Each structure stands twice: as structure tokens, then as C-alpha cells.
Short mmCIF file of C-alpha atoms (C1' of nucleotides) in Angstrom, two decimals:
data_model
loop_
_atom_site.label_atom_id
_atom_site.label_comp_id
_atom_site.label_asym_id
_atom_site.label_seq_id
_atom_site.Cartn_x
_atom_site.Cartn_y
_atom_site.Cartn_z
CA MET A 1 0.00 0.00 0.00
CA ALA A 2 1.28 3.40 -0.92
CA GLN A 3 2.19 5.68 1.94
CA PRO A 4 -0.15 8.65 2.27
CA ASP A 5 1.51 11.91 1.35
CA THR A 6 3.38 14.05 3.84
CA VAL A 7 0.55 16.47 4.59
CA THR A 8 -1.83 13.61 5.39
CA ARG A 9 0.70 11.76 7.50
CA ILE A 10 1.34 14.89 9.54
CA LEU A 11 -2.38 15.51 10.08
CA ASP A 12 -3.09 11.89 10.98
CA THR A 13 -0.30 11.81 13.53
CA ALA A 14 -0.92 15.28 14.91
CA GLU A 15 -4.60 14.73 15.66
CA VAL A 16 -3.86 11.59 17.62
CA LEU A 17 -1.06 13.14 19.64
CA PHE A 18 -2.96 16.36 20.24
CA ALA A 19 -5.94 14.36 21.46
CA GLU A 20 -3.76 12.30 23.77
CA ARG A 21 -1.65 15.04 25.37
CA GLY A 22 -2.95 18.45 24.38
CA PHE A 23 -1.40 21.05 22.14
CA ALA A 24 1.33 22.56 24.28
CA GLU A 25 2.47 19.16 25.47
CA THR A 26 2.89 17.86 21.93
CA SER A 27 6.03 19.10 20.20
CA LEU A 28 6.55 19.25 16.49
CA ARG A 29 9.37 16.78 16.95
CA ASN A 30 6.97 14.32 18.55
CA ILE A 31 4.71 14.62 15.54
CA THR A 32 7.31 14.53 12.79
CA SER A 33 9.30 11.66 14.22
CA LYS A 34 6.21 9.51 14.73
CA ALA A 35 4.94 10.45 11.28
CA LYS A 36 8.36 9.63 9.80
CA VAL A 37 8.56 13.05 8.26
CA ASN A 38 11.20 15.73 8.38
CA LEU A 39 10.86 18.32 11.12
CA ALA A 40 10.78 21.22 8.70
CA ALA A 41 7.88 19.69 6.81
CA VAL A 42 5.35 21.12 9.25
CA ASN A 43 6.49 24.68 8.76
CA TYR A 44 6.85 24.09 5.05
CA HIS A 45 3.35 22.74 4.51
CA PHE A 46 1.40 24.49 7.23
CA GLY A 47 3.44 27.58 8.07
CA SER A 48 3.36 27.26 11.84
CA LYS A 49 2.23 25.05 14.68
CA LYS A 50 -0.84 27.25 15.18
CA SER A 51 -1.90 26.70 11.58
CA LEU A 52 -1.34 22.98 11.95
CA ILE A 53 -3.69 22.91 14.93
CA GLN A 54 -6.33 24.78 12.96
CA ALA A 55 -5.86 22.46 9.98
CA VAL A 56 -6.46 19.45 12.23
CA PHE A 57 -9.77 20.96 13.30
CA ALA A 58 -10.73 21.98 9.81
CA ARG A 59 -10.35 18.43 8.56
CA TYR A 60 -13.11 17.39 10.97
CA LEU A 61 -15.25 20.48 11.04
CA ASP A 62 -15.45 21.23 7.33
CA PRO A 63 -17.22 17.99 6.42
CA PHE A 64 -19.22 18.13 9.64
CA THR A 65 -20.66 21.58 9.04
CA GLU A 66 -21.39 20.78 5.43
CA ARG A 67 -23.29 17.60 6.29
CA PHE A 68 -25.04 19.21 9.20
CA HIS A 69 -26.25 22.08 7.06
CA ARG A 70 -27.53 19.60 4.49
CA ALA A 71 -29.28 17.51 7.14
CA LEU A 72 -30.94 20.63 8.56
CA ASP A 73 -31.99 21.71 5.06
CA GLU A 74 -33.71 18.39 4.57
CA LEU A 75 -35.32 18.49 8.01
CA GLU A 76 -36.66 21.99 7.43
CA ALA A 77 -37.95 21.15 3.96
CA ARG A 78 -39.78 18.07 5.21
CA HIS A 79 -41.55 19.99 7.97
CA GLU A 80 -42.22 23.00 5.84
CA ARG A 81 -44.32 20.85 3.52
CA ASP A 82 -46.75 19.73 6.21
CA GLY A 83 -46.46 22.97 8.18
CA SER A 84 -45.39 21.28 11.41
CA GLU A 85 -42.63 22.47 13.72
CA ILE A 86 -39.50 20.33 14.03
CA PRO A 87 -39.66 18.54 17.38
CA LEU A 88 -36.67 18.78 19.73
CA GLU A 89 -35.99 15.07 19.58
CA GLU A 90 -35.53 15.21 15.82
CA LEU A 91 -33.12 18.09 16.09
CA LEU A 92 -31.01 16.31 18.69
CA GLU A 93 -31.22 13.11 16.71
CA THR A 94 -30.01 14.84 13.57
CA MET A 95 -27.08 16.39 15.36
CA ALA A 96 -26.12 13.10 16.99
CA ARG A 97 -26.32 11.28 13.69
CA THR A 98 -24.11 13.80 11.94
CA VAL A 99 -21.57 13.79 14.75
CA LEU A 100 -21.39 10.00 14.56
CA GLU A 101 -21.20 9.98 10.80
CA VAL A 102 -18.33 12.29 10.11
CA PRO A 103 -15.35 10.83 11.93
CA ALA A 104 -16.41 7.31 11.08
CA GLU A 105 -14.89 7.87 7.68
CA ARG A 106 -11.42 8.33 9.00
CA ASN A 107 -10.65 8.17 12.64
CA SER A 108 -12.51 7.52 15.82
CA LEU A 109 -15.16 9.77 17.29
CA LYS A 110 -13.11 9.75 20.45
CA VAL A 111 -10.35 11.79 18.83
CA PHE A 112 -12.86 14.26 17.46
CA MET A 113 -14.45 14.75 20.86
CA ARG A 114 -11.13 15.01 22.65
CA LEU A 115 -10.17 17.76 20.24
CA LEU A 116 -13.42 19.59 20.84
CA GLY A 117 -12.90 19.31 24.56
CA LEU A 118 -9.39 20.65 24.26
CA ALA A 119 -10.59 23.53 22.12
CA TYR A 120 -12.75 24.62 25.03
CA SER A 121 -10.40 23.93 27.90
CA GLN A 122 -6.94 24.68 26.61
CA ALA A 123 -5.62 28.18 26.45
CA GLN A 124 -4.97 28.49 22.69
CA GLY A 125 -6.92 31.71 22.31
CA HIS A 126 -6.48 31.61 18.55
CA LEU A 127 -8.39 28.32 18.37
CA ARG A 128 -11.61 29.54 19.92
CA GLY A 129 -11.59 32.58 17.69
CA TYR A 130 -10.89 30.48 14.63
CA ILE A 131 -13.65 27.97 15.36
CA GLN A 132 -16.15 30.69 16.23
CA SER A 133 -15.48 32.65 13.06
CA GLU A 134 -15.33 29.66 10.73
CA TYR A 135 -18.05 27.46 12.17
CA GLY A 136 -20.22 29.72 14.30
CA ASP A 137 -22.96 29.96 11.68
CA VAL A 138 -24.12 26.37 11.83
CA PHE A 139 -24.33 26.52 15.60
CA THR A 140 -26.39 29.69 15.39
CA ARG A 141 -28.73 28.04 12.91
CA PHE A 142 -29.13 25.00 15.14
CA THR A 143 -29.89 27.01 18.28
CA GLU A 144 -32.51 29.02 16.39
CA LEU A 145 -34.26 25.76 15.43
CA VAL A 146 -34.03 24.57 19.02
CA ARG A 147 -35.64 27.86 20.06
CA ARG A 148 -38.65 27.18 17.87
CA ALA A 149 -38.86 23.62 19.19
CA THR A 150 -38.93 24.76 22.82
CA PRO A 151 -41.08 27.88 22.86
CA GLU A 152 -41.93 27.39 26.53
CA LEU A 153 -38.33 28.01 27.60
CA PRO A 154 -37.09 31.53 28.24
CA ASP A 155 -34.21 32.35 25.89
CA ALA A 156 -31.61 32.56 28.63
CA GLU A 157 -32.74 29.30 30.18
CA ARG A 158 -32.45 27.51 26.87
CA PHE A 159 -29.01 28.99 26.31
CA TRP A 160 -27.72 27.64 29.60
CA ARG A 161 -29.35 24.26 29.21
CA LEU A 162 -27.80 23.81 25.80
CA HIS A 163 -24.42 24.43 27.35
CA PHE A 164 -25.12 22.07 30.22
CA ILE A 165 -25.78 19.43 27.62
CA LEU A 166 -22.77 20.39 25.55
CA GLY A 167 -20.70 19.95 28.70
CA SER A 168 -22.11 16.50 29.35
CA VAL A 169 -21.41 15.32 25.85
CA ILE A 170 -17.94 16.77 25.42
CA PHE A 171 -16.81 15.89 28.91
CA THR A 172 -18.03 12.31 28.74
CA LEU A 173 -16.94 11.52 25.21
CA SER A 174 -13.60 13.28 25.50
CA GLY A 175 -12.74 11.43 28.68
CA LEU A 176 -14.19 8.25 27.24
CA ASP A 177 -11.13 6.04 27.53
CA ALA A 178 -10.54 6.62 31.22
CA LEU A 179 -14.23 6.40 32.10
CA ARG A 180 -14.70 3.28 30.02
CA ASP A 181 -11.87 1.55 31.84
CA ILE A 182 -13.45 2.37 35.20
CA ALA A 183 -16.88 1.29 34.05
CA GLU A 184 -15.55 -1.92 32.61
CA HIS A 185 -13.61 -2.70 35.78
CA ASP A 186 -16.48 -1.88 38.16
CA TYR A 187 -19.50 -3.06 36.21
CA GLY A 188 -18.00 -5.56 33.82
CA GLU A 189 -19.59 -4.19 30.70
CA ARG A 190 -17.69 -2.60 27.87
CA VAL A 191 -19.60 0.29 26.36
CA SER A 192 -19.19 1.52 22.82
CA VAL A 193 -19.57 5.10 21.73
CA SER A 194 -22.99 4.43 20.30
CA ASP A 195 -23.98 2.83 23.61
CA LEU A 196 -23.07 6.06 25.27
CA VAL A 197 -25.03 8.13 22.78
CA LEU A 198 -27.99 5.85 23.50
CA ARG A 199 -27.59 6.49 27.21
CA LEU A 200 -27.25 10.21 26.63
CA ARG A 201 -30.47 10.57 24.69
CA PRO A 202 -33.07 10.27 27.48
CA VAL A 203 -30.85 12.27 29.82
CA VAL A 204 -30.51 15.10 27.35
CA VAL A 205 -34.21 15.18 26.55
CA SER A 206 -35.11 15.19 30.25
CA ALA A 207 -32.62 17.94 30.90
CA MET A 208 -34.19 20.16 28.26
CA GLN A 209 -37.68 19.44 29.60
CA ALA A 210 -36.83 19.94 33.27
CA PRO A 211 -39.14 22.30 35.18
CA LEU A 212 -38.06 25.91 35.37
CA PRO A 213 -36.12 26.82 38.53
CA GLY A 214 -38.30 28.32 41.26
CA MET B 1 -1.20 45.69 55.11
CA ALA B 2 1.57 43.18 55.51
CA GLN B 3 2.51 41.23 52.39
CA PRO B 4 1.56 37.58 52.61
CA ASP B 5 4.57 35.32 52.85
CA THR B 6 6.33 33.90 49.82
CA VAL B 7 4.61 30.53 49.79
CA THR B 8 1.16 32.12 49.87
CA ARG B 9 2.02 34.66 47.21
CA ILE B 10 3.23 31.89 44.92
CA LEU B 11 0.09 29.82 45.46
CA ASP B 12 -2.23 32.79 44.99
CA THR B 13 -0.58 33.78 41.75
CA ALA B 14 -0.12 30.25 40.44
CA GLU B 15 -3.76 29.25 40.83
CA VAL B 16 -4.95 32.28 38.90
CA LEU B 17 -2.47 31.83 36.07
CA PHE B 18 -3.03 28.08 35.89
CA ALA B 19 -6.77 28.63 35.71
CA GLU B 20 -6.36 31.21 32.97
CA ARG B 21 -3.89 29.44 30.70
CA GLY B 22 -3.37 25.88 31.83
CA PHE B 23 -0.32 24.28 33.37
CA ALA B 24 2.03 23.81 30.46
CA GLU B 25 1.29 27.28 29.16
CA THR B 26 2.17 28.90 32.49
CA SER B 27 5.90 29.14 33.16
CA LEU B 28 7.49 29.46 36.56
CA ARG B 29 8.85 32.81 35.40
CA ASN B 30 5.30 33.99 34.70
CA ILE B 31 4.32 33.06 38.22
CA THR B 32 7.34 34.35 40.09
CA SER B 33 7.52 37.65 38.26
CA LYS B 34 3.83 38.38 38.80
CA ALA B 35 4.10 37.27 42.42
CA LYS B 36 7.18 39.48 42.87
CA VAL B 37 9.17 36.52 44.12
CA ASN B 38 12.51 35.10 43.10
CA LEU B 39 12.43 32.40 40.43
CA ALA B 40 14.25 29.89 42.64
CA ALA B 41 11.63 30.27 45.37
CA VAL B 42 9.29 27.80 43.70
CA ASN B 43 11.83 25.02 43.63
CA TYR B 44 13.00 25.92 47.12
CA HIS B 45 9.56 25.85 48.74
CA PHE B 46 7.77 23.27 46.59
CA GLY B 47 10.54 21.20 45.05
CA SER B 48 9.26 21.23 41.48
CA LYS B 49 6.57 22.58 39.22
CA LYS B 50 4.65 19.32 39.54
CA SER B 51 4.55 19.66 43.30
CA LEU B 52 3.43 23.26 42.98
CA ILE B 53 0.50 22.17 40.83
CA GLN B 54 -0.48 19.57 43.39
CA ALA B 55 -0.14 22.10 46.19
CA VAL B 56 -2.51 24.44 44.39
CA PHE B 57 -5.10 21.67 44.26
CA ALA B 58 -4.50 20.60 47.85
CA ARG B 59 -5.25 24.09 49.12
CA TYR B 60 -8.75 23.78 47.66
CA LEU B 61 -9.41 20.09 48.06
CA ASP B 62 -8.19 19.59 51.62
CA PRO B 63 -10.76 21.91 53.18
CA PHE B 64 -13.38 20.75 50.68
CA THR B 65 -13.07 17.05 51.51
CA GLU B 66 -12.97 17.76 55.22
CA ARG B 67 -16.17 19.83 55.10
CA PHE B 68 -17.88 17.45 52.74
CA HIS B 69 -17.14 14.48 55.00
CA ARG B 70 -18.50 16.42 57.96
CA ALA B 71 -21.64 17.41 56.04
CA LEU B 72 -22.24 13.80 55.00
CA ASP B 73 -21.68 12.64 58.58
CA GLU B 74 -24.38 14.99 59.73
CA LEU B 75 -26.74 14.02 56.92
CA GLU B 76 -26.31 10.31 57.65
CA ALA B 77 -26.75 10.79 61.38
CA ARG B 78 -29.95 12.76 60.88
CA HIS B 79 -31.51 10.11 58.66
CA GLU B 80 -30.21 7.22 60.73
CA ARG B 81 -32.27 8.49 63.67
CA ASP B 82 -35.60 8.31 61.85
CA GLY B 83 -34.60 5.35 59.70
CA SER B 84 -35.28 7.12 56.40
CA GLU B 85 -33.09 7.02 53.33
CA ILE B 86 -31.35 10.21 52.27
CA PRO B 87 -33.18 11.56 49.20
CA LEU B 88 -31.17 12.38 46.09
CA GLU B 89 -32.06 16.07 46.27
CA GLU B 90 -30.52 16.38 49.71
CA LEU B 91 -27.32 14.71 48.57
CA LEU B 92 -26.97 17.00 45.58
CA GLU B 93 -27.89 19.97 47.72
CA THR B 94 -25.23 19.11 50.26
CA MET B 95 -22.56 18.75 47.62
CA ALA B 96 -23.56 22.04 45.97
CA ARG B 97 -23.51 23.84 49.29
CA THR B 98 -20.06 22.55 50.16
CA VAL B 99 -18.67 23.39 46.75
CA LEU B 100 -20.00 26.92 47.08
CA GLU B 101 -18.73 27.29 50.63
CA VAL B 102 -15.09 26.40 50.31
CA PRO B 103 -13.64 28.79 47.75
CA ALA B 104 -15.74 31.64 49.07
CA GLU B 105 -13.18 31.99 51.83
CA ARG B 106 -10.38 32.90 49.51
CA ASN B 107 -10.85 33.07 45.83
CA SER B 108 -13.64 32.68 43.37
CA LEU B 109 -15.42 29.45 42.64
CA LYS B 110 -14.58 30.05 39.03
CA VAL B 111 -10.89 29.41 39.64
CA PHE B 112 -11.66 26.26 41.56
CA MET B 113 -13.84 24.92 38.76
CA ARG B 114 -11.39 25.89 36.05
CA LEU B 115 -8.74 23.94 37.92
CA LEU B 116 -11.00 20.91 38.21
CA GLY B 117 -11.73 21.11 34.52
CA LEU B 118 -8.06 21.31 33.71
CA ALA B 119 -7.33 18.34 35.95
CA TYR B 120 -9.61 16.28 33.75
CA SER B 121 -8.69 17.65 30.36
CA GLN B 122 -4.99 18.44 30.52
CA ALA B 123 -2.39 15.80 30.09
CA GLN B 124 -0.63 16.04 33.47
CA GLY B 125 -0.91 12.34 34.26
CA HIS B 126 0.52 12.87 37.71
CA LEU B 127 -2.40 15.14 38.61
CA ARG B 128 -5.15 12.64 38.01
CA GLY B 129 -3.27 10.02 39.97
CA TYR B 130 -2.62 12.43 42.81
CA ILE B 131 -6.23 13.58 43.07
CA GLN B 132 -7.54 10.04 42.82
CA SER B 133 -5.25 8.71 45.55
CA GLU B 134 -5.67 11.69 47.88
CA TYR B 135 -9.33 12.50 47.43
CA GLY B 136 -10.90 9.41 45.89
CA ASP B 137 -12.42 8.28 49.19
CA VAL B 138 -14.91 11.09 49.58
CA PHE B 139 -16.12 10.61 46.02
CA THR B 140 -16.56 6.88 46.63
CA ARG B 141 -18.53 7.64 49.77
CA PHE B 142 -20.76 10.09 47.92
CA THR B 143 -21.52 7.74 45.03
CA GLU B 144 -22.44 4.98 47.48
CA LEU B 145 -24.99 7.31 49.09
CA VAL B 146 -26.32 8.23 45.65
CA ARG B 147 -26.65 4.53 44.94
CA ARG B 148 -28.91 4.06 47.95
CA ALA B 149 -30.92 7.12 46.93
CA THR B 150 -31.56 5.81 43.43
CA PRO B 151 -32.13 2.08 43.82
CA GLU B 152 -34.15 1.92 40.60
CA LEU B 153 -31.08 2.77 38.49
CA PRO B 154 -28.75 0.03 37.29
CA ASP B 155 -25.24 0.62 38.67
CA ALA B 156 -23.69 1.30 35.29
CA GLU B 157 -26.45 3.70 34.31
CA ARG B 158 -25.99 5.66 37.52
CA PHE B 159 -22.23 5.77 36.96
CA TRP B 160 -22.64 7.29 33.54
CA ARG B 161 -25.32 9.74 34.58
CA LEU B 162 -23.17 11.01 37.42
CA HIS B 163 -20.45 11.70 34.91
CA PHE B 164 -22.86 13.39 32.52
CA ILE B 165 -23.74 15.71 35.37
CA LEU B 166 -20.13 16.19 36.40
CA GLY B 167 -19.47 17.22 32.83
CA SER B 168 -22.28 19.76 32.84
CA VAL B 169 -21.13 21.34 36.06
CA ILE B 170 -17.41 21.45 35.34
CA PHE B 171 -17.82 22.50 31.74
CA THR B 172 -20.27 25.27 32.48
CA LEU B 173 -18.63 26.66 35.57
CA SER B 174 -15.11 26.41 34.21
CA GLY B 175 -16.07 28.23 31.06
CA LEU B 176 -18.18 30.63 33.06
CA ASP B 177 -16.52 33.87 32.03
CA ALA B 178 -16.86 33.36 28.29
CA LEU B 179 -20.39 31.99 28.56
CA ARG B 180 -21.47 34.77 30.89
CA ASP B 181 -20.27 37.39 28.44
CA ILE B 182 -22.29 35.79 25.64
CA ALA B 183 -25.38 35.43 27.80
CA GLU B 184 -25.12 39.00 29.00
CA HIS B 185 -24.68 40.29 25.47
CA ASP B 186 -27.50 38.21 23.98
CA TYR B 187 -30.06 38.18 26.78
CA GLY B 188 -29.06 41.22 28.81
CA GLU B 189 -28.99 39.50 32.15
CA ARG B 190 -25.86 39.04 34.19
CA VAL B 191 -25.89 35.70 36.01
CA SER B 192 -24.00 34.98 39.20
CA VAL B 193 -22.54 31.64 40.11
CA SER B 194 -25.37 30.93 42.51
CA ASP B 195 -27.86 31.79 39.74
CA LEU B 196 -26.21 29.09 37.68
CA VAL B 197 -26.34 26.57 40.49
CA LEU B 198 -30.03 27.39 40.82
CA ARG B 199 -30.52 26.73 37.12
CA LEU B 200 -28.51 23.53 37.32
CA ARG B 201 -30.60 22.01 40.09
CA PRO B 202 -33.77 21.04 38.19
CA VAL B 203 -31.73 19.97 35.18
CA VAL B 204 -29.55 17.69 37.27
CA VAL B 205 -32.47 16.16 39.10
CA SER B 206 -34.33 15.56 35.84
CA ALA B 207 -31.22 14.03 34.31
CA MET B 208 -30.91 11.53 37.15
CA GLN B 209 -34.60 10.67 36.95
CA ALA B 210 -34.72 10.33 33.17
CA PRO B 211 -36.32 7.13 31.84
CA LEU B 212 -33.96 4.26 31.11
CA PRO B 213 -32.82 4.02 27.49
CA GLY B 214 -34.86 1.59 25.46
"C1'" DC C 1 26.94 39.86 70.02
"C1'" DT C 2 27.49 35.31 67.73
"C1'" DC C 3 26.57 31.73 65.27
"C1'" DA C 4 23.46 28.09 63.08
"C1'" DG C 5 19.72 27.61 60.15
"C1'" DT C 6 16.42 29.39 57.04
"C1'" DT C 7 15.09 32.31 53.18
"C1'" DA C 8 16.08 35.44 49.23
"C1'" DG C 9 18.60 36.58 45.22
"C1'" DA C 10 21.44 36.69 40.76
"C1'" DA C 11 23.33 33.94 37.53
"C1'" DA C 12 24.10 30.12 35.00
"C1'" DC C 13 23.06 25.17 33.51
"C1'" DG C 14 21.52 21.81 30.10
"C1'" DA C 15 17.52 20.54 27.67
"C1'" DT C 16 13.79 21.45 24.64
"C1'" DT C 17 10.96 24.43 22.01
"C1'" DG C 18 9.27 26.53 17.18
"C1'" DT C 19 11.34 28.30 13.29
"C1'" DT C 20 14.72 29.30 9.50
"C1'" DT C 21 18.35 28.30 6.28
"C1'" DG C 22 20.54 26.47 2.26
"C1'" DA C 23 21.83 22.62 -0.14
"C1'" DA C 24 20.18 18.04 -1.97
"C1'" DT C 25 16.71 15.45 -4.17
"C1'" DC C 26 12.61 14.42 -6.57
"C1'" DT C 27 8.78 15.69 -9.99
"C1'" DT C 28 6.85 17.74 -13.80
"C1'" DC C 29 6.55 19.14 -18.37
"C1'" DG C 30 8.16 21.40 -22.66
"C1'" DC D 1 17.02 15.01 -22.13
"C1'" DG D 2 16.99 19.13 -19.26
"C1'" DA D 3 15.61 23.04 -16.97
"C1'" DA D 4 12.06 24.89 -13.39
"C1'" DG D 5 9.64 24.16 -9.53
"C1'" DA D 6 8.25 21.53 -5.56
"C1'" DT D 7 9.63 18.91 -1.75
"C1'" DT D 8 12.86 16.76 1.55
"C1'" DC D 9 16.65 16.89 4.56
"C1'" DA D 10 20.34 17.90 8.09
"C1'" DA D 11 21.83 21.52 10.62
"C1'" DA D 12 21.67 25.47 13.07
"C1'" DC D 13 19.05 29.45 15.07
"C1'" DA D 14 17.40 32.20 19.00
"C1'" DA D 15 14.19 31.86 22.67
"C1'" DT D 16 12.32 29.73 26.57
"C1'" DC D 17 11.85 26.17 29.76
"C1'" DG D 18 12.62 23.89 34.74
"C1'" DT D 19 16.24 23.34 37.71
"C1'" DT D 20 20.67 24.03 40.23
"C1'" DT D 21 24.32 26.51 42.34
"C1'" DC D 22 26.45 29.61 45.22
"C1'" DT D 23 26.45 33.79 47.73
"C1'" DA D 24 24.09 37.35 50.42
"C1'" DA D 25 20.67 38.61 53.72
"C1'" DC D 26 17.85 37.67 57.35
"C1'" DT D 27 16.14 35.27 61.74
"C1'" DG D 28 16.01 33.57 66.38
"C1'" DA D 29 18.36 31.04 70.37
"C1'" DG D 30 22.33 30.81 73.54
#
DNA sequence: CTCAGTTAGAAACGATTGTTTGAATCTTCG
DNA sequence: CGAAGATTCAAACAATCGTTTCTAACTGAG
């Protein structure tokens, strides 16, 4: 089998190492030596370490946003025909399906989620700005649809609940390996990612439908 | 006012910088220069950067675990007298109260939560091991009480739901500043930490009581 | 006061970081 | 083939990192 080209080998290796140790803790020498690529190749092909980090995200987020937009188009068209509102469950289902779909093509969902978690928690100010400016639109569109699906919730309440849920998902899936080991050791059952998504569904729906705070 | 001693000045400065930028991204020179302390002071008083990181956590977690154990003692004693089980709401309430209590003495809860979030997300393998070995007991005790309060949940399901909730809390509170700015800008209301805890309560309870996945 | 022990300070250590350089090699196409 | 451009490579760059060393200053007990 032919070796993938240098750019691909760098991206493949970088996303795994970034997901394992974080950005600052992963040196370009770690990446290039494991990828069997010359050190200077990163700066040659990507310009800088910052740009490499952004490129790693783009390789996930570009196809994700495209598919998600398409899925929302279809969902809206279907409900526009019969004049019904899109129910919350369908919106969450669509998002979950798209999230599961995209990384399946290449790497594991775990890496994708770890990266998302790092984007929120690590310093890397440039990353948050980059993601917001490049991919903020699809999130805005989604939240607007959620707004129409949950008209009983005050706007601020819905905002916070969406972030509670985002925290659950990112935290759980990005720490999946460690948690899975504990769960397997203590309860003897090995969960897959789709098991977890199945477990998340009723919890997420209940969270969104919780009574308003007194 | 008398300057706090060197050790305290280092810890005060380190916890803020760690919370802002992470561990790897915060150099000892950042800390010592901002704390107006000699560079060598960190290695003299703490031995290494690793030990400094652990000391920062210990200053929060030592009083937290002590108070939390005491609060659980009291809760158990009260319910042992009338033979009733401790309801889930009381357990969550007790934990929330203790979490809010401890950092109020010194710094903001935000820093405490940012640090907890970093402990989970950052590489720093030594940190997870340290926290687990030093403070694992109180968490084990708490989960056992939650088990008795939710006998209808399978053990594995309860394990995962607790971590879903942990994710919500840590993610939201550790990203509080950024989220608060957005919420204030979009919805014109400035939330406090206790507002957020108030909002979290019904969501968390509903999450734990969600129907089992099909 | 004196002296032992603790703390503070300036300077340097070796190691590692991201990046740049310039020559060597490979690829492409007229 | 052969020249032009793209890519690879080894080496070095300056900057920064955590840590160590050694001396100076301070502190409290006899």
C-alpha cells in the first residue's frame, strides 16, 4: 500500500497526539518523528504550529458543518411541507447522527471529541476565535431551530441548558477512555460510543424538559 | 497591610495563572515575576513545578473534603435516627452547598472549577493520579450514598449519569466567564454563580430521573 | 553579640521548544 | 534530455523552559 503523502501523515499523527496530550504538550518533533517526516515539513506545509492545529480541526469540522447544514436543510424542507414544527428530539437526533457519521470515515469519534474538549479547555486563544469565526454559523442556525422547538423556555434558560448538555457530551466523550476503563472494571460491561449516545439521549431530553427553577 | 509570605504569594498567583492558561502554558517565570518573588523560590519551597501544581489543588481540596465528610456525617446521622433514606435532592444539595462554601473563603469558585476542569482535560498524568489517591475516598462515599438514593437505576447507568452531570457542572462553571459574556450580550442579564447553580438544580435532578434508554 | 539555620537573590546550567536556512533530491513538463 | 519548480533533509538558530548553584541577607536562640 502506498504511503499517504506528507501532509496527510502529519495531520493523521498530529490529531492523535494532540488528542492524547494536548497542544502545548505535543512538540513538532513528537509529531514529525512519529509520522516519519522531516521536522521542517510542518512549517513548510502548514506555516506554523498554530496553523497545523487549525488544519487538524478543519479536517473534521469542514465535512461536519457541510453535512449538518444539508441535514438541517432536509429536516426543514420536510416539515415545511406539512407545516409542522421540528420537534426537539428530531433536532437532537439529527445532530447526533451527523456527529457520529463524520469521523467514522477516517478516525474515531473519540479523537474528534477530545479535540473539541481541548478547544474549550486549553488556552490556545487563537483556536476559539478560529472555530467561532469559521463554524459559528451552523451553531447559530441550530440554536434558532431549538428555540422554535422549545417555545416554553425563556431564551436565557435555553441557552444555559444547551451548554449544560454540551458539557455532558464533550466531557463524557472526551474522557471516554478513562471512564470506560473504570466502568468496565467496576460493572464488567464494555460500552461503545454508540452505547453512550444511547444512554445520553433520554438524559438530554429530560434535561431540556426539566421544570423551570423556582 | 503586611505582604503575605512567599509561599502564599506563589500559590495565589499560580492558581490564577493556571486557571487562565493551563499548566504547560504557564511558566514558573510567569508566576514568580507576577508574584514578585525570586524564580528559585518555587523550587525551594515546593521542590518542582509538579509539586506546585499539586499544592494548588490541595489548598482547595483539603478543606473541601474535610467539610464534605462532615456534612455527609451529619446528613447520615440525621436520617439514621428516623430510619429514612437520604433523598437524592438532599445529597446534591449538600454537595452544591459545600462546593460553594469552600472557595468563598479565599478566591472565586470560578478558579476552583477551572482547575478541576483542567485536571480532567490536561495531560498532566501525575495530577489525576494524585487527586484520585488523595481525594478518591470522599467521592466513593458520595456515590455509594447516591446509589442508595436511586435504587431503581442500574449501577452502570448511575455511573454514567453522574459523569454526565459532572461534565455539565465542570464544563459550564469552568467556562463561566466566556459563557457569561455571551449570555449578557444576547439576553441582557448578568448571572451569578449561585444563579447558575439554581438553574442547574432542576436539570440535574431531571437528568438523574430520566427514563432508562430503550 | 554570635553563630546556626532558614530564606532570598542573581546567575548560570543543560535541555527542549518553534522556526529558519541552504543545499540536496525528486517531480513535472516542454 | 533538461531546466524549473516543488519537496525533503540535516543543521543550526534564537528563545524559553525547569532546575541548580552559590552567595548574600535575614532570623532567632544561647
